[in-house]
Amino acid sequence: MGSVKTLNPNADVMGRHAATFMCVNAAKGLHEVMKTNFGPKGTIKMLVGGAGDIKLTKDGNVLLREMQIQNPTAVMIARTAVAQDDVTGDGTTSIVLLIGEMMKQAERYLQEGSHPRVIVEGFDIAKKALLEFLDDFKTPVDASDREMLRCVSRTSLSTKLAPHLVEQLTDIVTDAVLTIKQPEQPLDLYMVEIMHMRHKLDQDTRLVKGLVLDHGSRHPDMPKRVEDAFILTANISLEYEKAEVNAGFFYSSAEQREALVAAERAYTDERCRRVIELKKQVCGDSGRGFVLINQKGIDPLCLDMLAKEGILALRRAKKRNMERLTLACGGFAINSVEELSPDCLGHAGAVYEHVLGEEKYTFVEDVKHPHSCTILIKGPNDHTIAQIKDAVRDGLRAVKNVIDDKAVVLGAGAFEIAAAAHLRSTVKKQAQGRAKLGVEAFAEALLGFVKVLAENSGYDAQDVLIKLQEEQERGSNVGLDIATGEALDPQVAGIYDNYIVKRQIILSAPVIASQLLLVDEVMRAGINMRGK
Amino acid sequence: MAMGMPYGLQAMLKEGHKHFSGVEEAVMKNIEACKALAQMTKTSLGPNGMNKMVINHLEKLFVTSDASTIVTEMDVYHPAAKLLVMAAKAQAGEVGDATNLVLTLAGELLGNAEVLLRDGLHTSEIAEGYQRASDKALSVLESLVLPGTDTLDVKDKAAVALRLRGAISSKQLGYEDLLAPLIAEACIDVVPSNPHNFNVDNVRIVKIMGGALPDSQVVKGMVLKRDAEGSVKCVENAKVVVYAQGVDTSGPETKGTVLIKSAEELEGYSRSEEEKLEQYVKAIADSGAKVIVSGGAIGEMAMHFIEKYGLLALRIPSKFDMRRFCRATGAVAIVKLQAPQPDELGFAKQIEVREVGGANCVVLQQDASLGSVATLVLRGSTEGFLDDVERAVDDGINAYKALCRDARCVPAGGASEIEMARQVADFGKKQTGLDQYAIARFAEALEVVPRTIAENSGLQASEVLARLYAAHAQGQVNAGVCIESGAPKDLAAEGIMDVYAAKWWAVRLATDAVVTVLKVDQIIMAKQAGGPKPRAGDGDDD
């Protein structure tokens, strides 16, 4: 400790005990904050941003992101949780809880004089054993089993939203993923557009098989609703583009200037006319609608021309929506007017505009073979919408994970109880010497999940744990029924977690816990120390 | 030491963060704040509600009893109270009326929740109980719908005015007989064949100071607070041409230079410009149009020719006003300065410049059959008063919209609340779980409406309540508070009714907000952002 001080008299240094104490306490502190969020009965946290904006959340990831943590240990744990979210989309609270529990258990042994290295060794053995155990424990599923997908998304959503919304969103999320699923192709969740409207109640959230764009036509005379419509997705500029070179003109009479104005327009008008021609060609007198969705701009003059032909034209569509549009409606996006042909047109049964105060929305619905869809979130205020949005994202990920993994894991704490029992009965016996301590600590830490789950639901943690363990020893898979505090069979209740989520937690939590335990000195030195 | 020995959340957060958790610290404090907010708006509830004087951050003065204005202008910062404000705003967005009911009810519910919390109930039990009670209350509300009100001829002025009286009388008591028919007339004028598509935007309000409220009138068409450009001030049965851009010589996008070698050429050029412009204006005049409306500036030269051909020129700089004008006249806005096609022309029965209260206004009068825009011209002595009347009229128009969608009405004057309270209380007594206490408290909270109406009218609240309960127990479910005598009275018979949808949303949103506030057990507040604070004068910087 003294040596650093000699090198840099300004440095802050913490010795071995203080450093361990700090790490353990930070982990415990974070554990304390997050544990009330855990499980379906967790409570909501209110985050107030710098500008007074309100966010309500139960989602661990959102909480960690918005909380602006500064303590170095806590930051490390928070980063792991963020990584967890990036890989799996769920389990952020779980990973923080597991790390916290592991540090708590380790602290007990450290205080009794064990060396951190010994415990870390035990963690490592336990981790390897658990990964094998998880592979045995998982339930392989058929990815097209809708009921199973619903179970998983329900489990994921119920930890983030109020119960009355869960059932409804479960179906929405599952169907959204099934809609965009194409055989032999990896799932791209970006093909599900998430759109929100501040309007009505949260129960009015729905799945639109088609697309919702958050802008409308810019011309008052364009049709507000077209049916049985051709959809042209284009990336053609329909406005006057200034020349790259600096050019000027000389004219000496008003006629000449008029001619110049006309010549300028001619080029843009020509392109617009080509679109109109195509419309006439495909629609004829059949009364079918024609919709142009352009990624580039359309100037008022062109809008006017299009409006006169009864074409609904949208300008400056988002790039990602262009991709989704072709997937939803068919056809393909064109980049120049030369490519225009009836083949590139998509089709939608109904395209209509919805005005909400100042905002306009365009619905492209009733498409034949949607490979892209929109989850339209509604809610009376921004925080409700934000909450649903975060949950929907996690729900989608959960469903995707099942399809990717082709396996699920029993939820409601069933895996944790079984894993803890496995560690104690088999792995601990195989471990040599003092590493047994680490294995024991890991097993105890796993049970922490069940305890928190019970606590949040208003039951006595020890009572519940013992009840469940007894049941488990009789050889069945048991989880906690949060409604009664009794044991239940997760398989019957349909509570399933993602395989990848559990795997990721087991993989990364021990790593961070080990790293933190092995810290024996914390130094803070550098330029920023000036003035302290 | 800079890093310290951190424990707990506080030490982990960035400097300046505040953090509250637990029932005592978070929930109770939240309830406290929400109650304070509700307490304030409560006295403005009902026909005899008091006005508030609010001065907002721009030093603008508001004198109003409209709850949504009060809370919007007050700039509430407390996060929990803000949730209530959001609920009130959602109500304003959905039905545009009964915002005060949301706040008052939510405040009362939270106040009652506080009592329950002190009794040792868990927040989740209270939340659950409230949720169930509100479901029950809403189903009771549905059964209270006055028979025969579900169908309404939205074109019948007398019937509509009768329904609108409730909404107006709670804001501008004494003027409801004056305003309700005016609003009804204006709304009926613009309602499309399918009343569902009624657009609030089509009823405009123009406030002109001077005169008195009884001088207010409805104009079938539009009133623009500006003068006509030229000397022609009045035309009748005229065709109208509308240009979205300015009326002037058009310039190319690319920069151009006029090349002139001699004085003759200069003169020639000017003349050619003038001729060109004259051609355009002549073409317009030839097409039969008598009125030119421009979205942008009208050039001086163009003005000259417009005068020459005796056209009325009008400038409407607002894009939205322009669209309305197009709708009102049936004209199509032309983007380029060119002679209009016959189908692009609109028609106006009369366009006239009138002097109203010292200001010149352009008045566009249409026949009822043509009009898709109607304007209410409000007259009044002060700006504050006019603003307040405008808000009342806004509420009235929104109420009309709500009526178009759902014409059902429920008894007013606290009658529906008492009946809901009575039935919810009965429902609560049949429950076995802990939530029965919450349900009972929910019922109690509903009493706040008749009680406040009575209190604001200077009556003995408890006595009024007791008499109301007695009347309802005898089956008079429509009995509400009579603000004159305090006796139970069937106000529906007098034509005072509340819109069902407004009540439904109010109960719904208030419950949702309350449940959200109750479920929050931890608040983490970031350091308040803002402009740079005044330097504290330490020499820390380089």
mmCIF file of N, CA and C in Angstrom, chain B residues 2-48:
data_model
loop_
_atom_site.group_PDB
_atom_site.id
_atom_site.type_symbol
_atom_site.label_atom_id
_atom_site.label_comp_id
_atom_site.label_asym_id
_atom_site.label_seq_id
_atom_site.Cartn_x
_atom_site.Cartn_y
_atom_site.Cartn_z
ATOM 1 N N ALA B 2 -12.328 9.712 -1.437
ATOM 2 C CA ALA B 2 -13.216 9.907 -2.573
ATOM 3 C C ALA B 2 -14.132 8.693 -2.787
ATOM 4 N N MET B 3 -13.563 7.499 -2.684
ATOM 5 C CA MET B 3 -14.375 6.327 -2.985
ATOM 6 C C MET B 3 -15.207 5.901 -1.785
ATOM 7 N N GLY B 4 -14.689 6.195 -0.609
ATOM 8 C CA GLY B 4 -15.421 5.887 0.599
ATOM 9 C C GLY B 4 -15.647 4.395 0.753
ATOM 10 N N MET B 5 -16.495 4.045 1.633
ATOM 11 C CA MET B 5 -16.874 2.649 1.823
ATOM 12 C C MET B 5 -18.338 2.578 1.472
ATOM 13 N N PRO B 6 -18.650 2.363 0.221
ATOM 14 C CA PRO B 6 -20.038 2.551 -0.178
ATOM 15 C C PRO B 6 -20.924 1.445 0.361
ATOM 16 N N TYR B 7 -22.058 1.830 0.800
ATOM 17 C CA TYR B 7 -23.063 0.826 1.059
ATOM 18 C C TYR B 7 -24.407 1.418 0.694
ATOM 19 N N GLY B 8 -25.247 0.578 0.180
ATOM 20 C CA GLY B 8 -26.559 1.059 -0.208
ATOM 21 C C GLY B 8 -26.489 1.732 -1.566
ATOM 22 N N LEU B 9 -27.637 2.128 -2.012
ATOM 23 C CA LEU B 9 -27.752 2.632 -3.380
ATOM 24 C C LEU B 9 -27.171 4.026 -3.516
ATOM 25 N N GLN B 10 -27.421 4.835 -2.510
ATOM 26 C CA GLN B 10 -27.064 6.242 -2.611
ATOM 27 C C GLN B 10 -25.603 6.415 -3.018
ATOM 28 N N ALA B 11 -24.744 5.593 -2.387
ATOM 29 C CA ALA B 11 -23.326 5.766 -2.621
ATOM 30 C C ALA B 11 -22.920 5.365 -4.025
ATOM 31 N N MET B 12 -23.781 4.594 -4.700
ATOM 32 C CA MET B 12 -23.375 4.089 -6.009
ATOM 33 C C MET B 12 -23.750 5.032 -7.134
ATOM 34 N N LEU B 13 -24.627 5.952 -6.819
ATOM 35 C CA LEU B 13 -25.143 6.791 -7.897
ATOM 36 C C LEU B 13 -24.286 8.029 -8.093
ATOM 37 N N LYS B 14 -24.508 8.617 -9.227
ATOM 38 C CA LYS B 14 -23.821 9.847 -9.550
ATOM 39 C C LYS B 14 -24.237 10.943 -8.572
ATOM 40 N N GLU B 15 -23.363 11.853 -8.392
ATOM 41 C CA GLU B 15 -23.645 12.948 -7.485
ATOM 42 C C GLU B 15 -24.919 13.681 -7.900
ATOM 43 N N GLY B 16 -25.690 14.055 -6.929
ATOM 44 C CA GLY B 16 -26.879 14.834 -7.264
ATOM 45 C C GLY B 16 -28.135 13.984 -7.418
ATOM 46 N N HIS B 17 -27.959 12.654 -7.445
ATOM 47 C CA HIS B 17 -29.128 11.800 -7.545
ATOM 48 C C HIS B 17 -29.851 11.762 -6.211
ATOM 49 N N LYS B 18 -31.175 11.693 -6.310
ATOM 50 C CA LYS B 18 -31.931 11.496 -5.086
ATOM 51 C C LYS B 18 -32.627 10.157 -5.191
ATOM 52 N N HIS B 19 -32.886 9.579 -4.053
ATOM 53 C CA HIS B 19 -33.411 8.232 -4.106
ATOM 54 C C HIS B 19 -34.297 7.989 -2.904
ATOM 55 N N PHE B 20 -35.520 7.594 -3.154
ATOM 56 C CA PHE B 20 -36.452 7.310 -2.061
ATOM 57 C C PHE B 20 -36.955 5.896 -2.222
ATOM 58 N N SER B 21 -37.111 5.186 -1.119
ATOM 59 C CA SER B 21 -37.670 3.847 -1.269
ATOM 60 C C SER B 21 -38.503 3.496 -0.051
ATOM 61 N N GLY B 22 -39.294 2.447 -0.220
ATOM 62 C CA GLY B 22 -40.113 1.959 0.877
ATOM 63 C C GLY B 22 -41.426 2.701 0.980
ATOM 64 N N VAL B 23 -42.313 2.118 1.788
ATOM 65 C CA VAL B 23 -43.666 2.662 1.910
ATOM 66 C C VAL B 23 -43.620 4.053 2.536
ATOM 67 N N GLU B 24 -42.904 4.174 3.601
ATOM 68 C CA GLU B 24 -42.900 5.426 4.348
ATOM 69 C C GLU B 24 -42.363 6.565 3.477
ATOM 70 N N GLU B 25 -41.203 6.299 2.877
ATOM 71 C CA GLU B 25 -40.491 7.371 2.189
ATOM 72 C C GLU B 25 -41.083 7.661 0.811
ATOM 73 N N ALA B 26 -41.309 6.606 0.029
ATOM 74 C CA ALA B 26 -41.751 6.825 -1.350
ATOM 75 C C ALA B 26 -43.265 6.949 -1.452
ATOM 76 N N VAL B 27 -43.976 5.900 -1.052
ATOM 77 C CA VAL B 27 -45.424 5.860 -1.283
ATOM 78 C C VAL B 27 -46.128 6.996 -0.550
ATOM 79 N N MET B 28 -45.813 7.159 0.724
ATOM 80 C CA MET B 28 -46.504 8.181 1.499
ATOM 81 C C MET B 28 -46.226 9.579 0.952
ATOM 82 N N LYS B 29 -44.975 9.809 0.597
ATOM 83 C CA LYS B 29 -44.628 11.130 0.058
ATOM 84 C C LYS B 29 -45.378 11.391 -1.241
ATOM 85 N N ASN B 30 -45.453 10.354 -2.066
ATOM 86 C CA ASN B 30 -46.179 10.489 -3.329
ATOM 87 C C ASN B 30 -47.631 10.828 -3.087
ATOM 88 N N ILE B 31 -48.220 10.106 -2.131
ATOM 89 C CA ILE B 31 -49.629 10.338 -1.833
ATOM 90 C C ILE B 31 -49.821 11.780 -1.370
ATOM 91 N N GLU B 32 -48.909 12.193 -0.529
ATOM 92 C CA GLU B 32 -48.962 13.554 0.006
ATOM 93 C C GLU B 32 -49.027 14.572 -1.140
ATOM 94 N N ALA B 33 -48.112 14.411 -2.097
ATOM 95 C CA ALA B 33 -48.027 15.360 -3.202
ATOM 96 C C ALA B 33 -49.297 15.332 -4.040
ATOM 97 N N CYS B 34 -49.783 14.118 -4.336
ATOM 98 C CA CYS B 34 -50.974 13.998 -5.176
ATOM 99 C C CYS B 34 -52.181 14.596 -4.477
ATOM 100 N N LYS B 35 -52.240 14.374 -3.157
ATOM 101 C CA LYS B 35 -53.366 14.920 -2.407
ATOM 102 C C LYS B 35 -53.351 16.443 -2.483
ATOM 103 N N ALA B 36 -52.158 16.995 -2.346
ATOM 104 C CA ALA B 36 -52.043 18.453 -2.388
ATOM 105 C C ALA B 36 -52.556 18.980 -3.721
ATOM 106 N N LEU B 37 -52.205 18.260 -4.780
ATOM 107 C CA LEU B 37 -52.633 18.686 -6.115
ATOM 108 C C LEU B 37 -54.155 18.622 -6.230
ATOM 109 N N ALA B 38 -54.692 17.490 -5.767
ATOM 110 C CA ALA B 38 -56.136 17.294 -5.901
ATOM 111 C C ALA B 38 -56.890 18.306 -5.045
ATOM 112 N N GLN B 39 -56.347 18.579 -3.868
ATOM 113 C CA GLN B 39 -56.963 19.545 -2.967
ATOM 114 C C GLN B 39 -57.175 20.881 -3.671
ATOM 115 N N MET B 40 -56.179 21.201 -4.478
ATOM 116 C CA MET B 40 -56.201 22.487 -5.148
ATOM 117 C C MET B 40 -57.284 22.546 -6.217
ATOM 118 N N THR B 41 -57.378 21.477 -7.016
ATOM 119 C CA THR B 41 -58.337 21.522 -8.118
ATOM 120 C C THR B 41 -59.749 21.247 -7.635
ATOM 121 N N LYS B 42 -59.838 20.599 -6.463
ATOM 122 C CA LYS B 42 -61.140 20.178 -5.965
ATOM 123 C C LYS B 42 -62.123 21.331 -5.877
ATOM 124 N N THR B 43 -61.672 22.465 -5.386
ATOM 125 C CA THR B 43 -62.601 23.576 -5.181
ATOM 126 C C THR B 43 -63.135 24.127 -6.500
ATOM 127 N N SER B 44 -62.561 23.675 -7.614
ATOM 128 C CA SER B 44 -63.065 24.158 -8.907
ATOM 129 C C SER B 44 -64.081 23.216 -9.521
ATOM 130 N N LEU B 45 -64.394 22.145 -8.794
ATOM 131 C CA LEU B 45 -65.307 21.146 -9.360
ATOM 132 C C LEU B 45 -66.757 21.639 -9.280
ATOM 133 N N GLY B 46 -67.520 21.285 -10.263
ATOM 134 C CA GLY B 46 -68.949 21.553 -10.202
ATOM 135 C C GLY B 46 -69.309 22.943 -10.668
ATOM 136 N N PRO B 47 -70.603 23.181 -10.790
ATOM 137 C CA PRO B 47 -71.080 24.449 -11.359
ATOM 138 C C PRO B 47 -70.703 25.651 -10.488
ATOM 139 N N ASN B 48 -70.624 25.444 -9.175
ATOM 140 C CA ASN B 48 -70.274 26.572 -8.315
ATOM 141 C C ASN B 48 -68.794 26.567 -7.962
#
